Amino acid sequence: MAVKVGVIGAGMIGADHIRRLTTVVNGAEVVAVTDIDAERAAEVASGAGARSLPTGQEVISADDVDAVLVTSPGFAHTDPVLGAIEAGKPVFCEKPLATTAEDCLRIVEVEMKHGRRLVQVGFMRRYDAGYRAMKRAVDAGEVGTPLMMHCVHRNATVPESYHSEMATHDTAIHEIDAVRWLLDDEIASAQVLKPRRTAKRFDHLQDPQIMLFETFSGARVDVEVFVNCQYGYDIKCEVVGETGTVQLADPEQPLLRTAGRAHTVVLQHWKDRFGQAYDVEIQEWIDSVANGRVLGPSSWDGYAAAMIGDATVEALHSGRIVGAGLKERPAFYG
Ligand code: NAP
């Protein structure tokens, strides 16, 4: 029997996940959609053969909704996630889990009180084939004990509304999760270096930034965030261990030979780079809901990302090394 999903937030990623649930994923059906813009909700719902409802609470409490997908903006995540836990329904929440670490911790505490995991956070790198291959190599000890990790996150351009703190909270949040997951280690502190700013974009923006993290076991991680690199969307990652290194493969593209040059294509948009990862992520979420056991990135991972993100932003402004100040991970989260 199909898992019946109610969706809160029918904007860009909400509509994309609805399309995915309707046309790509097996074993799912979208039955209800809400958005603060009722017209948009009605339009997106009708395209998926679902009904639109006026509020998130009505979606959560609808009898035919088995699981909830939260794709409203980050500031509007806490209430529907808490509402779904209180209703005992599994909930997939796009990143960030919440915009403050306090709200993330509140979700963690309510979920623990409920007694079983219901929340999955949308850290989709964990579902990308290239990252999964890296994870298998690290876990199998193929590169020995990890000592360092080098990451790059470049976007061609960002809009003028993008500000320096978003380099952490909207962009590097994916690397922060990937570091914790790949190394199976926790980030203890953050520092931010500010290279010469690109003249290609806005005065208000510190771009690029180099984030330096140290994990509890002493591994060192550098993350270059450069969101106006002009040439495309480019994600790189390498783990350096005691006996070898493992590098994220670039997505396969044809090698062209034309006009005396050999060249290949650089993808321009994150949707193209991670489209398949989203498909796998949502399929595995639906399968886990059907099996009664939510397994993906947890609300603890959402809380950790928020705490490390806050430390990184403080480091950006202060120029100091800032401790992440995470609480001890409860046994509930493995
Ligand atoms: P978006 O296009 O602005 O869509 C959000 C939708 O939610 C809009 O239609 C918005 O309406 C609506 N909304 C606002 N407040 C609401 C509320 N209280 N209840 C219900 N709907 C509400 O944003 P988006 O780009 O899809 O991003 C949504 C979330 O997904 C964000 O948290 C974002 O960080 C995350 N995201 C994750 C990834 C990833 O790689 N994992 C990628 C993209 C986005 P109005 O426009 O009228 O406000």
GROMACS .gro file of C-alpha atoms and ligand atoms in nm:
model
  382
    1MET     CA    1   0.000   0.000   0.000
    2ALA     CA    2   0.129   0.347  -0.092
    3VAL     CA    3   0.257   0.583   0.177
    4LYS     CA    4   0.022   0.886   0.166
    5VAL     CA    5   0.215   1.211   0.196
    6GLY     CA    6   0.101   1.559   0.298
    7VAL     CA    7   0.324   1.847   0.184
    8ILE     CA    8   0.371   2.181   0.363
    9GLY     CA    9   0.525   2.440   0.129
   10ALA     CA   10   0.473   2.419  -0.247
   11GLY     CA   11   0.758   2.643  -0.366
   12MET     CA   12   1.062   2.543  -0.566
   13ILE     CA   13   1.183   2.232  -0.381
   14GLY     CA   14   0.832   2.144  -0.255
   15ALA     CA   15   0.696   2.129  -0.610
   16ASP     CA   16   1.005   1.935  -0.720
   17HIS     CA   17   0.962   1.676  -0.441
   18ILE     CA   18   0.591   1.647  -0.527
   19ARG     CA   19   0.684   1.574  -0.889
   20ARG     CA   20   0.940   1.322  -0.762
   21LEU     CA   21   0.690   1.153  -0.529
   22THR     CA   22   0.432   1.139  -0.807
   23THR     CA   23   0.644   1.033  -1.106
   24VAL     CA   24   0.976   0.888  -0.984
   25VAL     CA   25   0.937   0.731  -0.641
   26ASN     CA   26   0.768   0.393  -0.592
   27GLY     CA   27   0.514   0.334  -0.316
   28ALA     CA   28   0.412   0.696  -0.251
   29GLU     CA   29   0.109   0.913  -0.316
   30VAL     CA   30   0.073   1.287  -0.248
   31VAL     CA   31  -0.274   1.339  -0.100
   32ALA     CA   32  -0.264   1.692   0.050
   33VAL     CA   33  -0.070   2.014  -0.010
   34THR     CA   34  -0.065   2.347   0.169
   35ASP     CA   35   0.121   2.671   0.112
   36ILE     CA   36   0.091   3.018   0.257
   37ASP     CA   37  -0.015   3.109  -0.097
   38ALA     CA   38  -0.345   2.918  -0.132
   39GLU     CA   39  -0.352   2.960  -0.509
   40ARG     CA   40  -0.008   2.805  -0.548
   41ALA     CA   41  -0.110   2.518  -0.318
   42ALA     CA   42  -0.423   2.454  -0.526
   43GLU     CA   43  -0.230   2.461  -0.853
   44VAL     CA   44   0.049   2.228  -0.735
   45ALA     CA   45  -0.200   1.995  -0.561
   46SER     CA   46  -0.418   1.960  -0.868
   47GLY     CA   47  -0.113   1.873  -1.081
   48ALA     CA   48  -0.044   1.582  -0.844
   49GLY     CA   49  -0.406   1.468  -0.810
   50ALA     CA   50  -0.408   1.584  -0.445
   51ARG     CA   51  -0.628   1.830  -0.256
   52SER     CA   52  -0.510   2.158  -0.109
   53LEU     CA   53  -0.571   2.243   0.255
   54PRO     CA   54  -0.557   2.585   0.422
   55THR     CA   55  -0.297   2.515   0.694
   56GLY     CA   56  -0.007   2.289   0.783
   57GLN     CA   57  -0.189   2.169   1.094
   58GLU     CA   58  -0.478   2.046   0.879
   59VAL     CA   59  -0.232   1.855   0.659
   60ILE     CA   60  -0.069   1.695   0.964
   61SER     CA   61  -0.394   1.590   1.125
   62ALA     CA   62  -0.568   1.470   0.805
   63ASP     CA   63  -0.669   1.105   0.855
   64ASP     CA   64  -0.536   0.996   0.518
   65VAL     CA   65  -0.190   1.157   0.567
   66ASP     CA   66   0.062   0.891   0.680
   67ALA     CA   67   0.375   1.109   0.658
   68VAL     CA   68   0.457   1.479   0.627
   69LEU     CA   69   0.704   1.658   0.398
   70VAL     CA   70   0.806   2.007   0.516
   71THR     CA   71   0.936   2.227   0.235
   72SER     CA   72   0.838   2.572   0.359
   73PRO     CA   73   1.121   2.824   0.422
   74GLY     CA   74   1.356   2.739   0.712
   75PHE     CA   75   1.197   2.991   0.953
   76ALA     CA   76   0.866   2.800   0.921
   77HIS     CA   77   0.996   2.446   0.992
   78THR     CA   78   0.974   2.415   1.371
   79ASP     CA   79   0.596   2.417   1.419
   80PRO     CA   80   0.507   2.160   1.152
   81VAL     CA   81   0.792   1.928   1.260
   82LEU     CA   82   0.679   1.946   1.624
   83GLY     CA   83   0.316   1.904   1.509
   84ALA     CA   84   0.402   1.590   1.313
   85ILE     CA   85   0.590   1.437   1.608
   86GLU     CA   86   0.297   1.513   1.836
   87ALA     CA   87   0.066   1.342   1.584
   88GLY     CA   88   0.307   1.042   1.577
   89LYS     CA   89   0.367   1.084   1.201
   90PRO     CA   90   0.706   1.055   1.026
   91VAL     CA   91   0.825   1.389   0.891
   92PHE     CA   92   1.086   1.471   0.629
   93CYS     CA   93   1.206   1.828   0.682
   94GLU     CA   94   1.417   2.004   0.421
   95LYS     CA   95   1.733   2.159   0.565
   96PRO     CA   96   1.766   2.349   0.791
   97LEU     CA   97   1.576   2.160   1.059
   98ALA     CA   98   1.514   2.503   1.215
   99THR     CA   99   1.686   2.840   1.195
  100THR     CA  100   1.801   2.841   1.559
  101ALA     CA  101   1.991   2.575   1.750
  102GLU     CA  102   1.742   2.621   2.038
  103ASP     CA  103   1.451   2.519   1.813
  104CYS     CA  104   1.652   2.223   1.679
  105LEU     CA  105   1.720   2.110   2.036
  106ARG     CA  106   1.350   2.147   2.120
  107ILE     CA  107   1.268   1.914   1.830
  108VAL     CA  108   1.534   1.665   1.951
  109GLU     CA  109   1.386   1.669   2.302
  110VAL     CA  110   1.025   1.629   2.186
  111GLU     CA  111   1.124   1.343   1.953
  112MET     CA  112   1.315   1.166   2.232
  113LYS     CA  113   1.016   1.207   2.463
  114HIS     CA  114   0.796   1.058   2.192
  115GLY     CA  115   1.023   0.752   2.213
  116ARG     CA  116   1.103   0.669   1.851
  117ARG     CA  117   1.264   0.845   1.557
  118LEU     CA  118   1.019   1.024   1.330
  119VAL     CA  119   1.228   1.308   1.182
  120GLN     CA  120   1.454   1.299   0.878
  121VAL     CA  121   1.644   1.611   0.765
  122GLY     CA  122   1.713   1.683   0.397
  123PHE     CA  123   2.092   1.643   0.387
  124MET     CA  124   2.094   1.489   0.041
  125ARG     CA  125   2.472   1.457  -0.009
  126ARG     CA  126   2.443   1.130   0.188
  127TYR     CA  127   2.238   0.990  -0.103
  128ASP     CA  128   2.470   1.096  -0.387
  129ALA     CA  129   2.639   0.800  -0.554
  130GLY     CA  130   2.983   0.968  -0.548
  131TYR     CA  131   2.968   1.055  -0.178
  132ARG     CA  132   2.839   0.706  -0.097
  133ALA     CA  133   3.137   0.553  -0.279
  134MET     CA  134   3.369   0.775  -0.072
  135LYS     CA  135   3.190   0.672   0.248
  136ARG     CA  136   3.230   0.302   0.165
  137ALA     CA  137   3.604   0.352   0.105
  138VAL     CA  138   3.656   0.545   0.430
  139ASP     CA  139   3.449   0.299   0.636
  140ALA     CA  140   3.638   0.004   0.485
  141GLY     CA  141   3.966   0.160   0.600
  142GLU     CA  142   4.094   0.189   0.242
  143VAL     CA  143   4.269   0.521   0.311
  144GLY     CA  144   4.357   0.449   0.673
  145THR     CA  145   4.265   0.683   0.955
  146PRO     CA  146   4.138   1.015   0.810
  147LEU     CA  147   4.373   1.304   0.885
  148MET     CA  148   4.246   1.584   0.662
  149MET     CA  149   3.956   1.669   0.436
  150HIS     CA  150   3.943   1.930   0.158
  151CYS     CA  151   3.608   2.054   0.028
  152VAL     CA  152   3.503   2.307  -0.234
  153HIS     CA  153   3.153   2.449  -0.286
  154ARG     CA  154   3.127   2.690  -0.579
  155ASN     CA  155   2.820   2.845  -0.740
  156ALA     CA  156   2.830   3.049  -1.062
  157THR     CA  157   2.646   3.344  -0.905
  158VAL     CA  158   2.402   3.426  -0.624
  159PRO     CA  159   2.138   3.702  -0.603
  160GLU     CA  160   2.208   4.031  -0.427
  161SER     CA  161   1.992   3.922  -0.130
  162TYR     CA  162   2.257   3.658  -0.044
  163HIS     CA  163   2.472   3.779   0.249
  164SER     CA  164   2.795   3.658   0.409
  165GLU     CA  165   2.627   3.445   0.681
  166MET     CA  166   2.438   3.250   0.414
  167ALA     CA  167   2.773   3.110   0.298
  168THR     CA  168   2.752   2.901   0.616
  169HIS     CA  169   2.382   2.853   0.684
  170ASP     CA  170   2.264   2.797   0.323
  171THR     CA  171   2.574   2.675   0.143
  172ALA     CA  172   2.840   2.513   0.366
  173ILE     CA  173   2.569   2.346   0.579
  174HIS     CA  174   2.587   2.061   0.325
  175GLU     CA  175   2.964   2.026   0.370
  176ILE     CA  176   2.924   2.046   0.750
  177ASP     CA  177   2.691   1.747   0.735
  178ALA     CA  178   2.908   1.563   0.483
  179VAL     CA  179   3.218   1.605   0.704
  180ARG     CA  180   3.042   1.467   1.014
  181TRP     CA  181   2.895   1.178   0.817
  182LEU     CA  182   3.200   1.083   0.607
  183LEU     CA  183   3.447   1.098   0.895
  184ASP     CA  184   3.202   0.962   1.153
  185ASP     CA  185   3.347   1.230   1.379
  186GLU     CA  186   3.213   1.549   1.536
  187ILE     CA  187   3.324   1.902   1.452
  188ALA     CA  188   3.470   2.068   1.762
  189SER     CA  189   3.561   2.417   1.638
  190ALA     CA  190   3.542   2.655   1.344
  191GLN     CA  191   3.755   2.936   1.204
  192VAL     CA  192   3.697   3.145   0.891
  193LEU     CA  193   3.963   3.300   0.667
  194LYS     CA  194   3.864   3.587   0.441
  195PRO     CA  195   4.058   3.593   0.114
  196ARG     CA  196   4.060   3.892  -0.117
  197ARG     CA  197   3.698   3.948  -0.226
  198THR     CA  198   3.592   3.887  -0.582
  199ALA     CA  199   3.520   4.213  -0.764
  200LYS     CA  200   3.261   4.030  -0.972
  201ARG     CA  201   2.986   4.067  -0.714
  202PHE     CA  202   2.842   4.271  -0.428
  203ASP     CA  203   3.030   4.493  -0.180
  204HIS     CA  204   2.830   4.360   0.115
  205LEU     CA  205   2.940   4.002   0.056
  206GLN     CA  206   3.254   3.829   0.184
  207ASP     CA  207   3.311   3.597  -0.110
  208PRO     CA  208   3.506   3.367  -0.114
  209GLN     CA  209   3.542   3.232   0.241
  210ILE     CA  210   3.765   2.953   0.367
  211MET     CA  211   3.620   2.767   0.663
  212LEU     CA  212   3.853   2.561   0.880
  213PHE     CA  213   3.715   2.294   1.109
  214GLU     CA  214   3.881   2.069   1.363
  215THR     CA  215   3.711   1.746   1.466
  216PHE     CA  216   3.720   1.594   1.813
  217SER     CA  217   3.970   1.332   1.696
  218GLY     CA  218   4.198   1.604   1.555
  219ALA     CA  219   4.127   1.578   1.181
  220ARG     CA  220   4.152   1.914   1.001
  221VAL     CA  221   3.899   2.017   0.737
  222ASP     CA  222   3.904   2.310   0.495
  223VAL     CA  223   3.595   2.420   0.303
  224GLU     CA  224   3.622   2.680   0.026
  225VAL     CA  225   3.289   2.852  -0.033
  226PHE     CA  226   3.294   3.069  -0.348
  227VAL     CA  227   2.942   3.154  -0.460
  228ASN     CA  228   3.022   3.389  -0.749
  229CYS     CA  229   3.289   3.186  -0.925
  230GLN     CA  230   3.121   3.268  -1.259
  231TYR     CA  231   3.195   2.939  -1.434
  232GLY     CA  232   2.942   2.694  -1.287
  233TYR     CA  233   2.832   2.476  -0.997
  234ASP     CA  234   3.131   2.281  -0.875
  235ILE     CA  235   3.152   2.051  -0.573
  236LYS     CA  236   3.478   1.886  -0.469
  237CYS     CA  237   3.571   1.671  -0.174
  238GLU     CA  238   3.876   1.468  -0.075
  239VAL     CA  239   3.951   1.271   0.239
  240VAL     CA  240   4.322   1.226   0.310
  241GLY     CA  241   4.405   0.931   0.530
  242GLU     CA  242   4.722   0.773   0.670
  243THR     CA  243   4.762   0.538   0.372
  244GLY     CA  244   4.578   0.702   0.083
  245THR     CA  245   4.316   0.949  -0.030
  246VAL     CA  246   3.967   0.922  -0.168
  247GLN     CA  247   3.824   1.190  -0.393
  248LEU     CA  248   3.469   1.266  -0.501
  249ALA     CA  249   3.439   1.186  -0.872
  250ASP     CA  250   3.308   1.462  -1.098
  251PRO     CA  251   2.973   1.371  -1.255
  252GLU     CA  252   3.036   1.191  -1.579
  253GLN     CA  253   3.026   1.425  -1.880
  254PRO     CA  254   3.139   1.366  -2.239
  255LEU     CA  255   3.483   1.486  -2.343
  256LEU     CA  256   3.445   1.703  -2.652
  257ARG     CA  257   3.713   1.759  -2.912
  258THR     CA  258   3.626   2.057  -3.129
  259ALA     CA  259   3.804   2.352  -3.293
  260GLY     CA  260   4.147   2.237  -3.179
  261ARG     CA  261   4.044   2.195  -2.814
  262ALA     CA  262   3.946   1.903  -2.594
  263HIS     CA  263   3.698   2.008  -2.328
  264THR     CA  264   3.411   1.895  -2.109
  265VAL     CA  265   3.108   2.058  -1.950
  266VAL     CA  266   3.077   2.206  -1.600
  267LEU     CA  267   2.723   2.174  -1.462
  268GLN     CA  268   2.554   2.506  -1.392
  269HIS     CA  269   2.293   2.420  -1.126
  270TRP     CA  270   2.275   2.216  -0.809
  271LYS     CA  271   1.951   2.057  -0.933
  272ASP     CA  272   2.146   1.898  -1.218
  273ARG     CA  273   2.433   1.790  -0.992
  274PHE     CA  274   2.218   1.637  -0.716
  275GLY     CA  275   1.893   1.547  -0.899
  276GLN     CA  276   1.957   1.173  -0.863
  277ALA     CA  277   2.057   1.212  -0.499
  278TYR     CA  278   1.716   1.370  -0.428
  279ASP     CA  279   1.543   1.080  -0.603
  280VAL     CA  280   1.730   0.825  -0.391
  281GLU     CA  281   1.681   1.032  -0.074
  282ILE     CA  282   1.302   1.054  -0.112
  283GLN     CA  283   1.271   0.689  -0.224
  284GLU     CA  284   1.465   0.569   0.082
  285TRP     CA  285   1.257   0.794   0.309
  286ILE     CA  286   0.934   0.647   0.169
  287ASP     CA  287   1.073   0.293   0.207
  288SER     CA  288   1.174   0.364   0.567
  289VAL     CA  289   0.829   0.502   0.647
  290ALA     CA  290   0.667   0.194   0.490
  291ASN     CA  291   0.896  -0.025   0.704
  292GLY     CA  292   0.812   0.174   1.019
  293ARG     CA  293   1.173   0.279   1.083
  294VAL     CA  294   1.308   0.623   0.989
  295LEU     CA  295   1.685   0.593   0.929
  296GLY     CA  296   1.817   0.901   0.742
  297PRO     CA  297   1.989   1.214   0.877
  298SER     CA  298   1.829   1.278   1.215
  299SER     CA  299   1.709   1.578   1.410
  300TRP     CA  300   2.035   1.540   1.605
  301ASP     CA  301   2.221   1.595   1.276
  302GLY     CA  302   2.002   1.903   1.220
  303TYR     CA  303   2.088   2.031   1.569
  304ALA     CA  304   2.463   1.964   1.521
  305ALA     CA  305   2.463   2.146   1.185
  306ALA     CA  306   2.289   2.445   1.344
  307MET     CA  307   2.538   2.464   1.634
  308ILE     CA  308   2.841   2.428   1.404
  309GLY     CA  309   2.687   2.682   1.165
  310ASP     CA  310   2.642   2.934   1.448
  311ALA     CA  311   3.004   2.882   1.555
  312THR     CA  312   3.120   2.935   1.196
  313VAL     CA  313   2.926   3.261   1.164
  314GLU     CA  314   3.068   3.382   1.497
  315ALA     CA  315   3.414   3.292   1.369
  316LEU     CA  316   3.349   3.488   1.048
  317HIS     CA  317   3.262   3.802   1.244
  318SER     CA  318   3.515   3.770   1.526
  319GLY     CA  319   3.815   3.631   1.338
  320ARG     CA  320   3.861   3.385   1.627
  321ILE     CA  321   3.852   3.004   1.651
  322VAL     CA  322   3.508   2.930   1.799
  323GLY     CA  323   3.408   2.608   1.977
  324ALA     CA  324   3.094   2.439   1.843
  325GLY     CA  325   2.967   2.375   2.198
  326LEU     CA  326   2.762   2.067   2.108
  327LYS     CA  327   2.588   1.874   2.381
  328GLU     CA  328   2.679   1.506   2.412
  329ARG     CA  329   2.497   1.293   2.155
  330PRO     CA  330   2.217   1.098   2.326
  331ALA     CA  331   2.220   0.718   2.283
  332PHE     CA  332   1.875   0.759   2.120
  333TYR     CA  333   2.056   0.891   1.809
  334GLY     CA  334   2.308   0.606   1.790
  335NAP     P1  335   1.057   2.865  -0.182
  335NAP     O1  336   1.066   2.846  -0.329
  335NAP     O2  337   1.046   3.003  -0.125
  335NAP     O3  338   0.933   2.778  -0.131
  335NAP     C1  339   0.880   2.784  -0.002
  335NAP     C2  340   0.729   2.786  -0.014
  335NAP     O4  341   0.670   2.783   0.116
  335NAP     C3  342   0.679   2.917  -0.081
  335NAP     O5  343   0.573   2.885  -0.168
  335NAP     C4  344   0.633   2.999   0.039
  335NAP     O6  345   0.535   3.095   0.005
  335NAP     C5  346   0.575   2.890   0.125
  335NAP     N1  347   0.559   2.926   0.266
  335NAP     C6  348   0.611   3.032   0.335
  335NAP     N2  349   0.573   3.025   0.465
  335NAP     C7  350   0.496   2.915   0.477
  335NAP     C8  351   0.427   2.856   0.584
  335NAP     N3  352   0.432   2.907   0.707
  335NAP     N4  353   0.353   2.744   0.561
  335NAP     C9  354   0.346   2.691   0.436
  335NAP     N5  355   0.411   2.743   0.330
  335NAP    C10  356   0.486   2.852   0.351
  335NAP     O7  357   1.181   2.797  -0.108
  335NAP     P2  358   1.260   2.666  -0.154
  335NAP     O8  359   1.380   2.708  -0.231
  335NAP     O9  360   1.168   2.567  -0.210
  335NAP    O10  361   1.318   2.616  -0.013
  335NAP    C11  362   1.235   2.554   0.084
  335NAP    C12  363   1.321   2.484   0.187
  335NAP    O11  364   1.397   2.384   0.122
  335NAP    C13  365   1.423   2.577   0.255
  335NAP    O12  366   1.438   2.538   0.389
  335NAP    C14  367   1.551   2.550   0.177
  335NAP    O13  368   1.668   2.574   0.253
  335NAP    C15  369   1.535   2.404   0.146
  335NAP     N6  370   1.610   2.363   0.026
  335NAP    C16  371   1.694   2.258   0.038
  335NAP    C17  372   1.769   2.218  -0.070
  335NAP    C18  373   1.865   2.104  -0.058
  335NAP    O14  374   1.960   2.098  -0.132
  335NAP     N7  375   1.844   2.010   0.031
  335NAP    C19  376   1.757   2.285  -0.192
  335NAP    C20  377   1.666   2.391  -0.202
  335NAP    C21  378   1.592   2.428  -0.091
  335NAP     P3  379   0.583   3.246  -0.024
  335NAP    O15  380   0.679   3.237  -0.138
  335NAP    O16  381   0.456   3.315  -0.059
  335NAP    O17  382   0.648   3.294   0.103
   0.00000   0.00000   0.00000
